[in-house]
C-alpha cells in the first residue's frame, strides 16, 4: 500500500483537456458547423512512484482519450502533464527533472517514450500481423537504438521469458497465439525500453476471466520486480479493485471521485461510484446494499448535461429545498421533465401499453388518442409516478404540466416543469470536495458551498419554482 504523502508525483496532470472536433470536414468548418466532443474536460491527476492508479467508468466516459492525452498520443486541447524524468550524467543516475509533456519538442517526446509506455486494450489488433514476435518486441529497441545484433536477440529472449512466454516462439506470428499470449507480447514490447510508467488501457477487457487473472498477476509481479507505476484503465470496478492503490472514477470527461481503494470502496460515496460498486457481479464483501440501476447510457460529450454531468441519471439528485418528496419519486419527476424537454413529439414521451382496455374497439397506437384520464395514468405509470405527489404544490405543477401535454402543448409543459422542478444539480458544477486526506468527491452532496439552506440562497434568484423557496440569510 502506497502511503501518499507530499512527495512529488512521478506524473501529474493539471486541467488536462481533450476536445475532438466533430465537424465532418473542411466544408463543415467553413460553415461553422464544427462542434467540440468534450471527451476529457479538465482532469487533475497524480501518479506516484511504484503505485497503480485505477481509472474506471462506463464505456464512452473518456478513459482512452485521457490515457492518450496523458502520453500525448493525442494532442491535448488544454492543460499540462508534468513528468519527473530520470537524468543521467556519464551513464550514472543523477536525479530527476520536471518536464511538461504537453510542451516538449517532438525529439524530446520521442526520448520520453522510453519512460512512458502504453498497453492497448485489444491484443488482436494492436500487434502488426506481418511481423514476427521477435520483431514486434525488437522494434522499440531499434527505434530507440537500445540494442543490436546478439544483444538485441538476447534482450528479446529475456523479455519473452519475463512475460511468461517461450523464447523459442520468437519467429512466430501474432495469429499463432491466444488472446492472453498476445497481451503478454504487448507487455513485453512495452517493457523493452525499460519504462517507468505504463498506461494500461483495458488490457484484460477482451480476455476470458481466467486469463484476466493471469495477466493481472503478471502485471503485479512486474511492478514489484521493476518498480513500475501503472495507470490501469477498466470499465469495471472489480477489475481494478485488487491491483489499484488508488482509484479515479471517471464520468463524462471528468473525475467524479479519486481516493485510495479503501476510501473509494467505503462511504461517503459519489453516487456514480455507488452505482458502479453495487453492480459488481459477485457481491463484494464491502458492499451491502442492493444493486443500483442506472438508466440509459453515458450522455453525448458533444453537449454534456449542465451543472453536474451525472444529474440526468443520478439516483441521489437533490430536490429543491421547498419539496420533501420520496427520493425515487423525485427522480421520476426529473426523468419526466428531461424527457419532455427533449421530446419532439408526444409519442416520444410515453407509449400506449399493450394491454388495451376491453371497451377499446380501435387499437390506439398513440397517447394523443387517449381520453384525458387515461392519458394521465399512462404518463404517470410510464415514469413510475404515484397518482398524487405528496407535496401539494409539486402535485399542482405536475398535473398542470400533464394537462398541457394532453393539449399537445409540449413547450408549455417544458416551461412549467422547468420552473417547478429544477435541481441545484442542474445549475451548479460540483467542485471536488476533500472528504479524506487524499479523497476527493465531486458531488454537491459533499460540497459545503451548497450546504443545506444555502442551496436556497444560491438558487433563489434563478427561481427554483416553488413559492416557498426563499433565501433566508
Ligand atoms: P472510453 O475509453 O471511456 O470508452 P473514449 O475516450 O474512447 O472513452 O471516448 C470518449 C468520447 O470521445 C466518446 O464519446 C467517443 O465517441 C469520443 N471520441 C473518441 N475518439 C474520438 C475521435 N477521434 N473523434 C471524435 N470523438 C471521439
Ligand atoms: Mg476506451
XYZ file of C-alpha atoms and ligand atoms in Angstrom:
501
model
C 0.000 0.000 0.000
C 1.413 3.316 -1.045
C 1.039 5.992 1.574
C 0.503 9.142 -0.368
C 2.397 11.975 1.194
C 3.537 15.296 -0.093
C 6.169 13.576 -2.187
C 6.268 14.791 -5.760
C 4.137 12.680 -8.097
C 6.029 10.970 -10.889
C 3.333 12.052 -13.295
C 0.877 14.862 -12.669
C -1.828 16.192 -14.940
C -3.384 19.575 -14.388
C -6.624 20.572 -16.068
C -5.965 18.033 -18.807
C -8.493 18.596 -21.563
C -9.133 16.978 -24.914
C -11.885 18.150 -27.235
C -12.273 16.417 -30.563
C -13.629 18.412 -33.445
C -16.741 16.624 -34.603
C -17.190 18.547 -37.842
C -17.446 16.477 -40.982
C -14.508 18.248 -42.563
C -13.471 21.400 -44.345
C -16.934 22.387 -45.529
C -18.442 21.937 -42.088
C -15.808 24.096 -40.504
C -16.292 26.691 -43.234
C -19.994 26.736 -42.423
C -19.237 26.947 -38.714
C -20.723 23.512 -38.110
C -17.876 22.290 -36.020
C -18.708 21.218 -32.512
C -16.499 20.008 -29.705
C -16.664 16.477 -28.391
C -15.656 17.143 -24.795
C -14.056 13.743 -24.258
C -11.773 14.845 -21.397
C -12.655 18.061 -19.625
C -10.281 19.416 -17.024
C -8.852 16.367 -15.279
C -6.320 16.652 -12.443
C -4.434 13.506 -11.549
C -1.323 12.374 -9.764
C 0.572 9.123 -10.220
C 3.148 8.337 -7.535
C 6.217 6.195 -7.981
C 5.514 2.487 -7.727
C 1.738 2.798 -7.424
C -1.205 1.734 -9.527
C -3.890 4.289 -10.189
C -7.054 2.588 -11.444
C -9.316 4.631 -13.719
C -12.881 3.343 -14.092
C -16.033 4.474 -15.803
C -18.544 3.203 -18.326
C -17.685 2.990 -21.984
C -17.591 6.459 -23.542
C -16.536 8.258 -20.346
C -13.243 9.378 -21.917
C -10.826 6.895 -20.356
C -8.896 6.069 -23.530
C -8.753 9.701 -24.526
C -7.376 10.558 -21.092
C -4.763 7.814 -21.409
C -3.708 9.027 -24.842
C -3.689 12.692 -23.896
C -1.515 11.913 -20.856
C 1.167 10.420 -23.081
C 0.451 12.909 -25.854
C -0.572 10.173 -28.260
C -3.341 12.660 -28.986
C -2.613 16.370 -28.703
C -4.307 17.786 -25.573
C -6.560 20.801 -26.098
C -5.556 22.328 -22.774
C -3.725 21.563 -19.554
C -0.321 20.230 -18.602
C 1.253 16.872 -17.851
C 4.334 17.058 -15.665
C 6.721 14.131 -15.584
C 9.750 13.732 -13.327
C 12.244 12.445 -15.851
C 15.324 10.486 -14.805
C 18.543 12.205 -15.735
C 21.924 10.610 -16.089
C 25.383 12.076 -16.001
C 28.167 9.970 -17.502
C 25.816 6.991 -17.532
C 25.067 7.361 -13.817
C 21.672 8.290 -12.351
C 21.696 11.967 -11.443
C 18.271 12.767 -10.026
C 15.215 13.937 -11.877
C 13.961 16.958 -13.687
C 10.423 18.036 -14.383
C 9.261 18.169 -17.973
C 5.857 19.237 -19.264
C 4.904 16.595 -21.813
C 2.435 18.937 -23.464
C 5.132 21.436 -24.440
C 8.280 19.380 -25.090
C 9.639 19.170 -28.632
C 8.902 16.104 -30.721
C 12.527 14.964 -30.335
C 12.290 15.158 -26.563
C 8.929 13.450 -26.685
C 10.473 10.608 -28.671
C 13.122 10.180 -25.968
C 10.468 10.293 -23.280
C 8.671 7.369 -24.924
C 11.247 5.088 -23.338
C 9.981 6.177 -19.902
C 6.296 6.212 -20.691
C 4.676 3.227 -22.374
C 1.153 2.241 -23.370
C -0.553 -1.136 -23.493
C -3.620 -1.355 -25.685
C -6.965 -2.915 -24.941
C -7.146 -5.145 -27.923
C -4.287 -7.608 -28.225
C -5.787 -8.788 -31.528
C -5.430 -5.579 -33.454
C -2.588 -3.825 -31.641
C 0.127 -6.151 -32.921
C 1.337 -5.903 -36.505
C 0.240 -9.229 -38.076
C 3.105 -9.181 -40.609
C 5.872 -9.017 -38.022
C 7.240 -11.936 -36.036
C 7.029 -11.727 -32.280
C 10.759 -11.090 -32.189
C 10.422 -8.104 -34.480
C 7.390 -6.761 -32.649
C 9.382 -6.726 -29.422
C 12.583 -5.672 -31.201
C 11.008 -2.678 -32.929
C 11.219 -0.305 -29.930
C 14.806 -1.496 -29.378
C 15.595 -0.418 -32.946
C 13.698 2.846 -32.810
C 15.497 3.948 -29.668
C 18.894 2.458 -30.587
C 18.839 0.322 -27.471
C 20.328 -2.919 -28.770
C 21.527 -4.523 -31.986
C 22.803 -7.932 -33.115
C 23.248 -10.616 -30.470
C 22.459 -8.211 -27.699
C 19.094 -7.495 -29.350
C 18.332 -11.213 -29.684
C 19.302 -11.830 -26.067
C 17.078 -8.989 -24.908
C 14.111 -10.361 -26.874
C 14.568 -13.833 -25.348
C 14.817 -12.319 -21.915
C 11.666 -10.228 -22.405
C 9.703 -13.239 -23.633
C 10.734 -15.129 -20.533
C 9.877 -12.193 -18.299
C 6.287 -12.214 -19.541
C 5.999 -15.999 -19.325
C 6.405 -16.889 -22.994
C 8.795 -19.380 -24.521
C 11.838 -17.722 -26.181
C 11.597 -20.320 -28.940
C 8.421 -18.519 -30.086
C 10.338 -15.538 -31.367
C 9.852 -16.484 -35.041
C 6.115 -16.981 -34.790
C 3.419 -14.534 -35.852
C 0.703 -12.960 -33.644
C -2.118 -15.083 -35.119
C -0.432 -18.196 -33.741
C -1.060 -17.037 -30.177
C -4.091 -16.902 -27.880
C -5.527 -13.611 -26.611
C -3.714 -13.872 -23.298
C -0.421 -14.684 -25.004
C -0.830 -11.748 -27.358
C -1.375 -9.450 -24.417
C 1.855 -10.852 -22.958
C 3.587 -9.919 -26.222
C 2.168 -6.398 -25.888
C 3.540 -6.223 -22.357
C 6.975 -7.477 -23.462
C 7.016 -4.813 -26.135
C 6.191 -2.115 -23.595
C 8.907 -3.396 -21.241
C 11.553 -3.476 -23.960
C 12.530 0.152 -23.450
C 12.742 -0.111 -19.638
C 9.888 2.294 -18.876
C 8.904 3.780 -15.530
C 5.239 4.354 -16.252
C 2.902 2.099 -18.193
C -0.583 3.219 -19.100
C -2.667 0.075 -19.474
C -5.864 0.762 -21.397
C -8.288 -2.028 -20.522
C -5.579 -4.641 -21.048
C -7.775 -7.502 -19.874
C -11.240 -6.475 -21.050
C -11.063 -8.609 -24.191
C -9.859 -11.708 -22.328
C -11.628 -14.614 -20.608
C -11.958 -14.195 -16.873
C -9.417 -16.913 -16.043
C -6.893 -15.364 -18.419
C -7.612 -11.904 -16.981
C -6.379 -13.055 -13.587
C -3.134 -14.373 -15.081
C -2.403 -11.097 -16.854
C -3.251 -9.066 -13.747
C -0.904 -11.258 -11.710
C 1.822 -10.822 -14.290
C 1.431 -7.043 -14.214
C 1.596 -7.057 -10.417
C 4.717 -9.233 -10.392
C 6.392 -6.976 -12.936
C 5.523 -3.948 -10.850
C 7.175 -5.454 -7.776
C 10.201 -6.577 -9.719
C 10.761 -3.464 -11.807
C 9.256 -0.708 -9.651
C 6.788 0.260 -12.359
C 3.980 2.766 -11.936
C 0.690 1.981 -13.661
C -2.334 3.843 -14.767
C -4.744 0.988 -15.151
C -7.979 1.566 -17.020
C -11.077 -0.619 -16.774
C -14.811 -0.183 -17.172
C -15.421 -2.429 -14.208
C -14.520 -1.641 -10.600
C -13.964 -5.295 -9.769
C -11.034 -5.449 -12.189
C -9.177 -2.529 -10.620
C -10.100 -3.290 -7.009
C -7.288 -5.709 -6.325
C -4.470 -4.116 -8.233
C -5.047 -0.419 -7.518
C -3.571 1.579 -4.674
C -5.823 4.444 -5.628
C -8.840 4.687 -7.906
C -10.237 7.515 -10.007
C -13.867 7.195 -11.084
C -14.493 8.962 -14.365
C -17.799 10.218 -15.721
C -18.271 12.054 -18.988
C -14.806 13.553 -19.237
C -14.387 14.397 -15.549
C -13.252 12.699 -12.369
C -16.234 12.110 -10.107
C -14.153 10.681 -7.293
C -10.491 9.975 -6.536
C -9.168 8.230 -3.458
C -7.352 5.251 -2.062
C -9.016 1.974 -2.993
C -10.331 1.626 0.568
C -11.775 5.120 0.540
C -13.475 4.644 -2.798
C -14.957 1.361 -1.574
C -16.384 2.875 1.600
C -18.731 5.790 2.316
C -19.077 8.619 1.627
C -19.551 7.575 -1.998
C -20.047 9.577 -5.099
C -23.481 8.391 -6.294
C -21.889 7.218 -9.551
C -19.271 5.197 -7.703
C -22.010 3.761 -5.516
C -23.864 2.559 -8.595
C -20.704 1.014 -10.071
C -19.942 -0.676 -6.753
C -23.412 -2.101 -6.476
C -23.066 -3.608 -9.941
C -20.010 -5.716 -9.155
C -21.222 -9.187 -10.125
C -20.132 -11.283 -7.179
C -21.323 -9.439 -4.121
C -18.372 -7.552 -2.790
C -17.821 -8.074 0.924
C -17.507 -4.316 1.239
C -20.852 -3.720 -0.430
C -24.024 -4.474 1.488
C -26.739 -2.610 -0.374
C -28.941 -3.553 -3.311
C -27.886 -3.107 -6.890
C -28.477 0.441 -8.071
C -29.795 0.566 -11.578
C -28.566 3.443 -13.710
C -30.929 4.162 -16.583
C -29.569 4.630 -20.092
C -26.003 5.190 -21.126
C -23.442 7.952 -20.773
C -24.840 11.095 -22.493
C -23.048 12.536 -25.506
C -19.937 14.586 -24.740
C -20.972 16.829 -27.659
C -23.493 18.501 -25.397
C -22.864 17.393 -21.816
C -25.625 17.974 -19.242
C -25.454 21.303 -17.377
C -24.298 21.552 -13.755
C -23.298 18.130 -12.528
C -22.959 15.976 -15.632
C -24.351 12.990 -13.773
C -27.660 14.683 -12.871
C -29.546 13.128 -15.772
C -29.003 9.656 -14.264
C -28.151 10.254 -10.620
C -30.363 8.383 -8.143
C -29.494 10.980 -5.499
C -30.219 14.135 -7.490
C -31.052 16.877 -4.988
C -34.583 18.275 -4.895
C -35.472 21.933 -4.470
C -35.464 22.794 -0.765
C -39.198 23.521 -0.883
C -40.076 19.864 -1.515
C -39.744 16.762 0.534
C -40.666 14.066 -1.973
C -39.506 10.496 -1.675
C -36.186 10.325 -3.499
C -37.268 7.818 -6.146
C -40.439 9.819 -6.827
C -38.341 12.966 -7.212
C -36.023 11.094 -9.604
C -39.086 10.078 -11.638
C -40.324 13.672 -11.781
C -36.941 14.740 -13.152
C -36.962 11.871 -15.662
C -40.317 13.079 -16.978
C -39.077 16.651 -17.085
C -35.914 15.749 -19.008
C -37.817 13.619 -21.478
C -40.411 16.346 -22.121
C -37.619 18.844 -22.687
C -36.060 16.694 -25.413
C -39.341 15.479 -26.855
C -40.115 16.315 -30.434
C -43.487 14.606 -30.314
C -45.899 13.454 -27.635
C -45.285 9.885 -28.723
C -41.692 10.044 -27.565
C -42.817 10.914 -24.019
C -44.847 7.772 -23.402
C -46.183 4.805 -25.305
C -49.581 3.178 -25.009
C -49.185 -0.053 -23.043
C -50.046 -3.282 -24.835
C -52.952 -4.269 -22.633
C -55.572 -2.084 -24.309
C -58.835 -1.751 -22.331
C -61.661 -4.087 -23.344
C -64.010 -1.320 -24.469
C -61.433 -0.157 -26.947
C -62.527 -1.261 -30.405
C -59.892 0.515 -32.479
C -56.463 -0.224 -31.088
C -54.858 3.007 -30.043
C -51.263 3.434 -31.020
C -50.562 6.986 -29.901
C -51.075 8.514 -26.478
C -52.651 11.520 -28.168
C -55.689 9.352 -28.964
C -56.313 8.537 -25.309
C -59.020 10.180 -23.209
C -57.696 12.635 -20.638
C -57.837 10.431 -17.532
C -56.173 7.544 -19.313
C -53.576 9.852 -20.829
C -52.619 10.988 -17.351
C -52.396 7.469 -15.969
C -50.293 6.271 -18.901
C -47.837 9.144 -18.325
C -47.668 8.538 -14.586
C -47.137 4.813 -14.947
C -44.508 5.258 -17.671
C -42.433 7.239 -15.151
C -43.425 5.303 -12.027
C -45.134 8.371 -10.631
C -47.815 7.970 -7.959
C -51.365 9.113 -8.726
C -50.655 12.090 -6.494
C -47.374 13.605 -5.293
C -47.096 14.019 -1.518
C -46.359 17.732 -1.856
C -49.381 19.753 -2.938
C -47.534 22.485 -4.823
C -45.394 19.901 -6.610
C -48.553 17.952 -7.460
C -50.237 21.074 -8.811
C -47.316 21.794 -11.140
C -47.095 18.186 -12.275
C -50.771 17.763 -13.052
C -50.897 21.104 -14.861
C -47.909 20.029 -16.947
C -49.628 16.736 -17.795
C -52.732 18.709 -18.817
C -50.581 20.835 -21.078
C -49.110 17.722 -22.634
C -52.625 16.432 -23.171
C -53.339 19.621 -25.102
C -50.195 18.931 -27.124
C -48.569 21.992 -25.582
C -45.110 20.475 -25.096
C -43.474 23.898 -24.867
C -45.799 24.986 -22.080
C -45.245 21.736 -20.184
C -41.476 22.078 -20.595
C -41.523 25.573 -19.123
C -43.776 24.572 -16.245
C -41.703 21.520 -15.336
C -38.517 23.532 -15.574
C -39.961 26.199 -13.353
C -41.195 23.827 -10.681
C -38.643 21.049 -10.784
C -35.107 22.286 -11.253
C -32.471 20.621 -9.137
C -29.433 22.506 -7.801
C -27.504 19.700 -9.525
C -28.610 21.034 -12.902
C -27.292 24.502 -12.132
C -24.090 24.046 -10.190
C -20.992 22.288 -11.336
C -19.640 20.484 -8.264
C -16.079 21.281 -7.277
C -14.136 18.271 -5.975
C -14.555 18.336 -2.197
C -11.908 16.946 0.082
C -13.597 14.154 2.048
C -10.450 12.435 3.309
C -6.724 13.062 3.295
C -6.415 12.160 -0.344
C -10.038 11.574 -1.151
C -11.927 13.922 -3.442
C -15.587 13.681 -4.419
C -17.152 15.999 -6.976
C -20.798 15.995 -5.860
C -22.957 18.783 -4.453
C -23.938 16.464 -1.609
C -20.308 16.696 -0.462
C -19.794 20.300 -1.446
C -20.023 22.592 1.543
C -20.595 25.647 -0.599
C -24.062 24.265 -1.169
C -24.797 23.067 2.305
C -28.402 22.942 3.491
C -30.241 26.242 3.273
C -27.536 27.842 1.223
C -28.841 25.903 -1.746
C -31.913 28.066 -1.481
C -29.868 31.214 -1.228
C -27.881 30.337 -4.302
C -30.953 29.224 -6.203
C -33.468 31.818 -5.070
C -32.820 34.352 -7.804
C -32.796 31.771 -10.561
C -36.251 30.644 -9.409
C -36.335 27.003 -8.464
C -40.104 27.180 -8.847
C -41.820 26.842 -5.539
C -43.010 29.985 -3.856
C -41.518 28.740 -0.597
C -38.007 28.738 -1.977
C -36.863 31.982 -0.451
C -33.401 32.742 0.794
C -33.415 33.391 4.497
C -29.917 34.509 5.354
P -13.737 5.280 -23.174
O -12.341 4.816 -23.403
O -14.044 5.625 -21.747
O -14.773 4.367 -23.731
P -13.144 7.272 -25.197
O -12.042 8.129 -24.721
O -12.832 6.216 -26.173
O -13.936 6.683 -23.934
O -14.256 8.209 -25.832
C -14.791 9.332 -25.139
C -15.728 10.086 -26.075
O -14.966 10.677 -27.114
C -16.752 9.194 -26.757
O -17.963 9.908 -26.840
C -16.158 8.967 -28.127
O -17.188 8.761 -29.068
C -15.440 10.267 -28.375
N -14.261 10.082 -29.245
C -13.215 9.232 -29.039
N -12.301 9.362 -30.016
C -12.764 10.309 -30.860
C -12.270 10.911 -32.059
N -11.095 10.544 -32.583
N -13.028 11.854 -32.652
C -14.228 12.241 -32.111
N -14.732 11.731 -30.991
C -14.031 10.775 -30.354
Mg -11.551 3.037 -24.060
